[in-house]
Amino acid sequence: MTRARVRLLPGREKPLLDGHPWIFSGAVAGEEGPADAALAEIVSASGRELGVGFYSAASRIRARRLAPSGATIDESFFAERLAVAASWRAALLPERTTGYRLLNAEGDGVPGWVVDRFGDVLVSQITVSGLERLRDAAYAALATQFPGSAILHLGDLAARREEKLPLRNEAVSGDVPVQAAFEESGLRFSAELEGGQKTGFYCDQRDNRRRTESLAGDRRVLDLFAHSGAFSLYCLRGGARSVTMIDSAARLLELARRCVEENRLDGGEGRANYVVADVFEDLRSRRQSYDLIVCDPPPLARRREHVDRAARAYKDLNRLALERLAPGGLFLTFSCSGAVDTKLFRQILFAAAAEARTDLALLEPLAAAPDHPVSVFHPQGEYLKGWLAVSRGRLI
């Protein structure tokens, strides 16, 4: 397959030499070769070879570096990256865990490709056009690495729309169910595969859920944006006195109810409560206080130009939640908006606590589970951030 050739402007090779994989269009002096090429050889203004990467002629990220110049990018290449990713995850995952992120894009050396595993089902998202043109080789390697697994290609993604790629979902191999059953730390869950959020389940919060389980004993828990109730299940297993789940999607809370029943965590005592509502509106009218609150909203800023608006929404949300936190209560709050960095999120919490008149102490920073690696050279991959905090009562 013919490769494109991307020549950089003078002095624009430094980020690439320092390990960052992306080549932005503003750094490009010229391009040669077919616009539909899957791969591009990247060269400096002086002609120095800098590597080969996925090519996207219509994207502001023109190329994403994969390997040294001239490297062969084929099924064997993908197989090697998948094997490395699978090997170290096997050593880090908790026991009785069959749902996790198998491949995490730049963090695993394959930009634009995310794969989550739910038991015998693999859910794949390809978001760059260069990889899309090599998907047969990529999926062949995936099928070889996990023989007998069903593979679902999720195509209805905003990132694919920006790359002008087809938006349909496809079963690549095997019989793909509507929901995929799996275990996480011994708890049984179901991933909602099509029409759900992300790949059907939030694997990135696994370690934070395990942390919450250890804190939930005899506490009244409020789970905001509960989705299918994963945080709540851990809290129930950890001995929570009660758990109230709030989400706007009735189908997700019904899935949460089934998971609670399947794991036999309610005990018929009415400890689990399900509220279908807009979280903001519910918090404005709710008067009960709670000993542990989990606030894990969907991304409120997908682009940098949305950050100011999102910051106001995050501040209002955290203020409303803190008003419901009892003195001595624990607060786990998150942002999965990549455009909201750790510094800004801490500033948002300061403003929210001040407006809620809550004396809030930060105890521990929280992040994605280790099966979501972030390349040290690609900080954009670090999207999930959070804090465990405690209320010390009212401010003066």
Short mmCIF file of C-alpha atoms in Angstrom, two decimals:
data_model
loop_
_atom_site.label_atom_id
_atom_site.label_comp_id
_atom_site.label_asym_id
_atom_site.label_seq_id
_atom_site.Cartn_x
_atom_site.Cartn_y
_atom_site.Cartn_z
CA MET A 1 0.00 0.00 0.00
CA THR A 2 1.43 3.38 -1.03
CA ARG A 3 2.30 5.65 1.85
CA ALA A 4 1.92 9.40 2.01
CA ARG A 5 4.86 11.60 2.91
CA VAL A 6 4.46 14.45 5.42
CA ARG A 7 7.20 17.08 5.55
CA LEU A 8 7.33 19.37 8.60
CA LEU A 9 8.07 23.06 8.79
CA PRO A 10 11.52 24.04 10.09
CA GLY A 11 11.81 23.52 13.86
CA ARG A 12 8.50 21.67 14.20
CA GLU A 13 10.02 18.23 14.75
CA LYS A 14 10.92 18.77 18.43
CA PRO A 15 7.63 17.48 19.97
CA LEU A 16 7.96 14.31 17.88
CA LEU A 17 11.60 13.85 18.88
CA ASP A 18 10.50 14.27 22.51
CA GLY A 19 8.02 11.41 22.13
CA HIS A 20 4.68 13.09 21.41
CA PRO A 21 2.92 11.03 18.71
CA TRP A 22 0.76 13.71 17.06
CA ILE A 23 1.58 15.85 14.03
CA PHE A 24 -0.82 18.80 13.73
CA SER A 25 -1.67 20.33 10.37
CA GLY A 26 -0.13 23.64 11.44
CA ALA A 27 3.28 21.95 11.66
CA VAL A 28 3.11 20.58 8.10
CA ALA A 29 4.96 22.24 5.23
CA GLY A 30 3.77 19.83 2.56
CA GLU A 31 2.25 16.44 1.81
CA GLU A 32 2.80 14.00 -1.03
CA GLY A 33 1.05 10.80 -2.00
CA PRO A 34 -2.55 9.58 -1.99
CA ALA A 35 -5.02 11.34 0.29
CA ASP A 36 -6.53 7.97 1.21
CA ALA A 37 -3.22 6.46 2.34
CA ALA A 38 -3.42 4.58 5.62
CA LEU A 39 0.15 5.48 6.61
CA ALA A 40 2.49 8.41 6.24
CA GLU A 41 6.25 8.68 6.49
CA ILE A 42 7.09 11.77 8.54
CA VAL A 43 10.22 13.80 7.71
CA SER A 44 11.72 17.01 9.05
CA ALA A 45 12.29 20.13 6.94
CA SER A 46 15.86 18.93 6.37
CA GLY A 47 14.69 15.48 5.26
CA ARG A 48 15.44 13.58 8.47
CA GLU A 49 13.21 10.51 8.84
CA LEU A 50 11.08 10.80 11.99
CA GLY A 51 8.81 7.78 11.84
CA VAL A 52 5.70 6.28 10.29
CA GLY A 53 2.18 6.92 11.54
CA PHE A 54 -1.51 6.68 10.79
CA TYR A 55 -2.41 9.31 8.18
CA SER A 56 -5.56 11.45 8.23
CA ALA A 57 -5.58 13.86 5.30
CA ALA A 58 -8.77 15.62 6.46
CA SER A 59 -7.92 15.89 10.15
CA ARG A 60 -6.22 18.67 12.07
CA ILE A 61 -4.07 15.85 13.49
CA ARG A 62 -2.46 14.92 10.21
CA ALA A 63 -0.47 11.93 11.45
CA ARG A 64 -0.09 9.83 14.61
CA ARG A 65 3.33 8.25 14.95
CA LEU A 66 3.47 4.48 15.43
CA ALA A 67 6.97 3.24 14.79
CA PRO A 68 10.36 4.12 13.24
CA SER A 69 10.45 5.07 9.57
CA GLY A 70 10.04 2.15 7.20
CA ALA A 71 8.48 -0.15 9.81
CA THR A 72 5.94 -2.67 8.54
CA ILE A 73 2.47 -2.00 9.95
CA ASP A 74 0.50 -5.19 9.41
CA GLU A 75 -1.28 -7.95 11.33
CA SER A 76 1.98 -8.94 13.03
CA PHE A 77 2.51 -5.38 14.24
CA PHE A 78 -0.96 -5.26 15.80
CA ALA A 79 -0.54 -8.75 17.25
CA GLU A 80 2.66 -7.70 19.02
CA ARG A 81 1.07 -4.59 20.52
CA LEU A 82 -1.98 -6.58 21.66
CA ALA A 83 0.16 -9.32 23.20
CA VAL A 84 2.19 -6.81 25.22
CA ALA A 85 -0.98 -5.04 26.38
CA ALA A 86 -2.63 -8.30 27.45
CA SER A 87 0.44 -9.65 29.27
CA TRP A 88 0.92 -6.89 31.83
CA ARG A 89 -2.82 -6.46 32.40
CA ALA A 90 -3.00 -10.10 33.45
CA ALA A 91 -0.58 -9.27 36.28
CA LEU A 92 -2.46 -6.16 37.47
CA LEU A 93 -6.14 -7.01 37.24
CA PRO A 94 -7.97 -8.03 40.44
CA GLU A 95 -9.06 -11.63 40.82
CA ARG A 96 -12.37 -12.63 39.23
CA THR A 97 -12.27 -9.73 36.76
CA THR A 98 -13.25 -10.43 33.15
CA GLY A 99 -14.27 -6.88 32.22
CA TYR A 100 -11.46 -4.41 31.55
CA ARG A 101 -9.74 -2.21 28.96
CA LEU A 102 -7.56 -4.36 26.77
CA LEU A 103 -6.09 -1.62 24.57
CA ASN A 104 -5.97 2.10 25.34
CA ALA A 105 -4.91 3.96 22.20
CA GLU A 106 -1.72 6.03 22.64
CA GLY A 107 -1.20 4.52 26.08
CA ASP A 108 -0.63 1.13 24.43
CA GLY A 109 1.14 2.43 21.33
CA VAL A 110 -1.81 2.22 18.92
CA PRO A 111 -3.31 5.71 18.51
CA GLY A 112 -7.01 5.79 17.72
CA TRP A 113 -7.83 2.24 18.88
CA VAL A 114 -9.64 1.35 22.09
CA VAL A 115 -10.76 -2.19 22.95
CA ASP A 116 -12.72 -3.22 26.03
CA ARG A 117 -13.19 -6.86 26.97
CA PHE A 118 -16.40 -8.10 28.59
CA GLY A 119 -16.01 -11.84 29.08
CA ASP A 120 -16.15 -13.41 25.63
CA VAL A 121 -17.09 -10.14 23.88
CA LEU A 122 -14.58 -7.56 22.63
CA VAL A 123 -15.86 -4.05 21.94
CA SER A 124 -13.69 -1.98 19.62
CA GLN A 125 -13.62 1.72 18.76
CA ILE A 126 -11.45 2.92 15.87
CA THR A 127 -11.39 6.70 15.61
CA VAL A 128 -8.71 7.59 13.01
CA SER A 129 -8.96 7.10 9.27
CA GLY A 130 -5.50 5.58 8.83
CA LEU A 131 -6.32 2.73 11.20
CA GLU A 132 -9.77 2.34 9.65
CA ARG A 133 -8.05 1.49 6.37
CA LEU A 134 -6.01 -1.17 8.16
CA ARG A 135 -8.87 -2.53 10.26
CA ASP A 136 -8.88 -5.96 8.59
CA ALA A 137 -5.33 -6.56 9.78
CA ALA A 138 -6.09 -5.10 13.22
CA TYR A 139 -9.19 -7.26 13.71
CA ALA A 140 -7.44 -10.35 12.41
CA ALA A 141 -4.79 -9.86 15.09
CA LEU A 142 -7.46 -9.30 17.74
CA ALA A 143 -9.32 -12.47 16.75
CA THR A 144 -6.09 -14.47 16.88
CA GLN A 145 -5.18 -13.09 20.31
CA PHE A 146 -8.64 -13.98 21.69
CA PRO A 147 -9.92 -16.97 19.71
CA GLY A 148 -13.63 -17.65 19.97
CA SER A 149 -14.50 -14.14 21.14
CA ALA A 150 -17.22 -12.08 19.51
CA ILE A 151 -15.97 -8.72 18.22
CA LEU A 152 -18.22 -5.64 18.02
CA HIS A 153 -17.03 -2.60 16.07
CA LEU A 154 -18.67 0.57 17.44
CA GLY A 155 -18.78 3.18 14.70
CA ASP A 156 -21.32 5.75 15.87
CA LEU A 157 -18.78 8.09 17.45
CA ALA A 158 -18.22 11.83 17.29
CA ALA A 159 -14.51 11.30 16.61
CA ARG A 160 -15.33 9.16 13.55
CA ARG A 161 -17.72 11.81 12.29
CA GLU A 162 -14.90 14.36 12.44
CA GLU A 163 -12.68 11.98 10.43
CA LYS A 164 -15.51 11.46 7.91
CA LEU A 165 -15.67 7.72 8.65
CA PRO A 166 -18.75 5.45 8.45
CA LEU A 167 -20.86 5.65 11.61
CA ARG A 168 -22.46 2.20 11.60
CA ASN A 169 -21.90 -0.45 14.25
CA GLU A 170 -20.83 -3.86 12.96
CA ALA A 171 -20.41 -7.37 14.30
CA VAL A 172 -16.92 -8.24 13.05
CA SER A 173 -17.04 -11.84 14.24
CA GLY A 174 -19.15 -14.14 16.39
CA ASP A 175 -22.60 -13.61 17.86
CA VAL A 176 -22.69 -10.24 19.62
CA PRO A 177 -25.33 -10.07 22.39
CA VAL A 178 -27.32 -6.98 23.33
CA GLN A 179 -25.69 -7.13 26.75
CA ALA A 180 -22.45 -8.86 27.73
CA ALA A 181 -22.11 -10.49 31.14
CA PHE A 182 -18.78 -10.22 32.96
CA GLU A 183 -17.23 -10.07 36.42
CA GLU A 184 -15.38 -7.26 38.15
CA SER A 185 -13.71 -8.08 41.46
CA GLY A 186 -16.20 -10.91 41.92
CA LEU A 187 -19.30 -8.80 41.23
CA ARG A 188 -21.45 -9.71 38.23
CA PHE A 189 -22.31 -6.95 35.76
CA SER A 190 -23.73 -6.54 32.27
CA ALA A 191 -22.35 -4.14 29.64
CA GLU A 192 -24.94 -2.44 27.45
CA LEU A 193 -23.20 -2.86 24.11
CA GLU A 194 -25.20 -0.93 21.51
CA GLY A 195 -26.88 2.35 22.27
CA GLY A 196 -25.06 2.64 25.58
CA GLN A 197 -22.35 5.01 26.75
CA LYS A 198 -18.68 4.49 25.85
CA THR A 199 -18.25 0.78 25.14
CA GLY A 200 -21.14 -0.18 27.43
CA PHE A 201 -19.50 0.11 30.86
CA TYR A 202 -17.05 2.38 32.69
CA CYS A 203 -14.05 0.13 33.26
CA ASP A 204 -11.90 3.15 34.12
CA GLN A 205 -13.57 3.57 37.53
CA ARG A 206 -12.88 0.02 38.76
CA ASP A 207 -10.21 0.90 41.35
CA ASN A 208 -12.20 3.90 42.58
CA ARG A 209 -15.21 1.62 43.07
CA ARG A 210 -13.03 -0.76 45.07
CA ARG A 211 -11.88 2.20 47.16
CA THR A 212 -15.49 3.20 47.79
CA GLU A 213 -16.39 -0.30 48.97
CA SER A 214 -13.85 0.00 51.78
CA LEU A 215 -15.43 3.31 52.90
CA ALA A 216 -19.14 2.51 52.66
CA GLY A 217 -19.72 0.54 55.86
CA ASP A 218 -22.89 1.71 57.69
CA ARG A 219 -23.04 4.89 55.60
CA ARG A 220 -25.99 6.42 53.75
CA VAL A 221 -24.75 6.64 50.14
CA LEU A 222 -25.91 8.92 47.32
CA ASP A 223 -24.77 7.77 43.85
CA LEU A 224 -25.14 10.58 41.30
CA PHE A 225 -25.20 9.73 37.58
CA ALA A 226 -25.39 6.12 38.73
CA HIS A 227 -25.55 4.62 35.21
CA SER A 228 -26.00 0.87 35.81
CA GLY A 229 -25.17 1.16 39.51
CA ALA A 230 -21.58 -0.07 39.62
CA PHE A 231 -20.46 2.25 42.44
CA SER A 232 -23.62 1.35 44.35
CA LEU A 233 -23.02 -2.39 44.09
CA TYR A 234 -19.58 -2.00 45.64
CA CYS A 235 -21.06 0.18 48.41
CA LEU A 236 -23.76 -2.40 49.13
CA ARG A 237 -21.17 -5.14 49.30
CA GLY A 238 -19.14 -2.92 51.61
CA GLY A 239 -22.01 -2.76 54.10
CA ALA A 240 -23.68 0.57 53.28
CA ARG A 241 -26.77 1.27 55.38
CA SER A 242 -28.59 2.46 52.24
CA VAL A 243 -27.77 3.47 48.68
CA THR A 244 -29.77 5.92 46.55
CA MET A 245 -29.00 5.86 42.83
CA ILE A 246 -30.01 8.78 40.60
CA ASP A 247 -29.85 8.69 36.82
CA SER A 248 -31.95 10.18 34.03
CA ALA A 249 -32.16 6.87 32.11
CA ALA A 250 -34.79 4.48 33.43
CA ARG A 251 -33.35 1.58 31.41
CA LEU A 252 -29.97 1.97 33.14
CA LEU A 253 -31.48 1.97 36.60
CA GLU A 254 -33.47 -1.13 35.68
CA LEU A 255 -30.18 -2.73 34.68
CA ALA A 256 -28.77 -1.61 38.05
CA ARG A 257 -31.73 -3.20 39.83
CA ARG A 258 -31.14 -6.50 38.04
CA CYS A 259 -27.43 -6.40 38.94
CA VAL A 260 -28.25 -5.77 42.61
CA GLU A 261 -30.66 -8.71 42.58
CA GLU A 262 -28.27 -11.01 40.72
CA ASN A 263 -25.52 -10.27 43.23
CA ARG A 264 -27.98 -10.66 46.15
CA LEU A 265 -26.95 -7.37 47.68
CA ASP A 266 -30.28 -5.83 48.72
CA GLY A 267 -31.22 -8.68 51.05
CA GLY A 268 -34.88 -7.71 50.77
CA GLU A 269 -34.29 -4.85 53.20
CA GLY A 270 -34.87 -1.99 50.77
CA ARG A 271 -31.29 -0.78 51.09
CA ALA A 272 -31.12 0.02 47.37
CA ASN A 273 -33.24 2.90 46.03
CA TYR A 274 -33.61 3.93 42.38
CA VAL A 275 -34.55 7.46 41.30
CA VAL A 276 -35.11 8.36 37.64
CA ALA A 277 -34.45 12.10 37.48
CA ASP A 278 -32.23 14.86 36.19
CA VAL A 279 -29.44 14.99 38.79
CA PHE A 280 -29.28 18.79 38.92
CA GLU A 281 -33.04 19.13 39.41
CA ASP A 282 -33.17 16.34 41.98
CA LEU A 283 -30.39 17.84 44.09
CA ARG A 284 -32.09 21.23 44.12
CA SER A 285 -35.18 19.70 45.74
CA ARG A 286 -33.57 16.96 47.86
CA ARG A 287 -33.26 17.69 51.59
CA GLN A 288 -31.82 14.50 53.10
CA SER A 289 -28.12 14.42 53.99
CA TYR A 290 -25.72 11.58 53.20
CA ASP A 291 -22.55 10.15 54.69
CA LEU A 292 -20.94 9.28 51.34
CA ILE A 293 -21.65 10.87 47.96
CA VAL A 294 -20.29 9.72 44.60
CA CYS A 295 -20.50 12.34 41.84
CA ASP A 296 -19.43 10.88 38.49
CA PRO A 297 -21.03 12.87 35.64
CA PRO A 298 -20.57 12.27 31.92
CA PRO A 299 -18.13 14.61 30.13
CA LEU A 300 -19.36 18.20 30.25
CA ALA A 301 -16.60 19.60 28.01
CA ARG A 302 -15.60 17.61 24.93
CA ARG A 303 -13.70 20.53 23.37
CA ARG A 304 -11.46 23.21 24.81
CA GLU A 305 -13.85 25.94 23.65
CA HIS A 306 -16.52 24.44 25.95
CA VAL A 307 -14.37 24.61 29.09
CA ASP A 308 -15.80 27.83 30.58
CA ARG A 309 -19.38 26.62 30.28
CA ALA A 310 -18.45 23.19 31.62
CA ALA A 311 -16.57 24.68 34.57
CA ARG A 312 -19.72 26.52 35.64
CA ALA A 313 -21.75 23.31 35.34
CA TYR A 314 -19.19 21.31 37.35
CA LYS A 315 -19.15 24.03 40.02
CA ASP A 316 -22.95 24.07 40.32
CA LEU A 317 -23.11 20.27 40.42
CA ASN A 318 -20.48 19.94 43.14
CA ARG A 319 -22.04 22.78 45.16
CA LEU A 320 -25.42 21.06 45.09
CA ALA A 321 -23.86 17.73 46.08
CA LEU A 322 -21.86 19.27 48.93
CA GLU A 323 -25.03 20.83 50.33
CA ARG A 324 -26.30 17.25 50.81
CA LEU A 325 -23.09 15.98 52.47
CA ALA A 326 -23.30 15.45 56.23
CA PRO A 327 -20.48 16.69 58.49
CA GLY A 328 -17.83 13.98 58.50
CA GLY A 329 -19.23 12.69 55.21
CA LEU A 330 -16.98 11.44 52.42
CA PHE A 331 -17.15 12.86 48.89
CA LEU A 332 -15.84 11.21 45.71
CA THR A 333 -16.11 13.57 42.77
CA PHE A 334 -14.85 13.20 39.21
CA SER A 335 -14.45 14.85 35.84
CA CYS A 336 -13.88 12.77 32.72
CA SER A 337 -13.62 15.85 30.49
CA GLY A 338 -10.15 15.84 28.97
CA ALA A 339 -10.30 19.60 28.43
CA VAL A 340 -10.74 20.17 32.19
CA ASP A 341 -7.30 19.57 33.66
CA THR A 342 -6.42 18.64 37.23
CA LYS A 343 -5.58 22.21 38.24
CA LEU A 344 -8.87 23.60 36.94
CA PHE A 345 -10.87 20.82 38.56
CA ARG A 346 -9.34 21.63 41.94
CA GLN A 347 -10.22 25.30 41.43
CA ILE A 348 -13.79 24.25 40.62
CA LEU A 349 -13.99 22.29 43.89
CA PHE A 350 -12.70 25.32 45.80
CA ALA A 351 -15.46 27.50 44.33
CA ALA A 352 -18.14 24.85 44.91
CA ALA A 353 -17.14 24.31 48.54
CA ALA A 354 -17.03 28.05 49.19
CA GLU A 355 -20.52 28.56 47.76
CA ALA A 356 -21.86 25.51 49.66
CA ARG A 357 -20.24 26.87 52.86
CA THR A 358 -18.65 23.44 53.37
CA ASP A 359 -15.27 23.05 55.10
CA LEU A 360 -13.93 20.50 52.61
CA ALA A 361 -10.60 18.70 53.02
CA LEU A 362 -9.01 16.88 50.10
CA LEU A 363 -7.77 13.44 51.12
CA GLU A 364 -6.62 11.60 48.02
CA PRO A 365 -6.40 12.23 44.26
CA LEU A 366 -8.24 9.70 42.11
CA ALA A 367 -7.60 8.60 38.53
CA ALA A 368 -8.39 5.89 36.00
CA ALA A 369 -7.55 2.26 36.72
CA PRO A 370 -4.14 1.04 35.48
CA ASP A 371 -5.65 -0.79 32.49
CA HIS A 372 -6.06 2.75 31.07
CA PRO A 373 -2.35 3.61 30.70
CA VAL A 374 -1.28 7.13 29.74
CA SER A 375 1.88 7.67 27.74
CA VAL A 376 4.20 10.05 29.59
CA PHE A 377 4.70 11.78 26.23
CA HIS A 378 0.94 12.17 25.57
CA PRO A 379 -0.71 14.00 28.50
CA GLN A 380 -3.90 14.40 26.44
CA GLY A 381 -4.63 10.78 27.25
CA GLU A 382 -5.13 11.60 30.93
CA TYR A 383 -8.82 12.43 30.96
CA LEU A 384 -10.26 11.08 34.25
CA LYS A 385 -9.42 12.93 37.43
CA GLY A 386 -11.08 13.08 40.82
CA TRP A 387 -10.77 13.57 44.54
CA LEU A 388 -11.71 11.76 47.71
CA ALA A 389 -12.61 14.49 50.21
CA VAL A 390 -14.24 14.84 53.64
CA SER A 391 -16.59 17.47 55.02
CA ARG A 392 -15.38 18.99 58.29
CA GLY A 393 -18.71 20.75 58.75
CA ARG A 394 -19.88 24.23 57.91
CA LEU A 395 -17.64 27.18 57.19
CA ILE A 396 -17.88 30.08 59.57
#
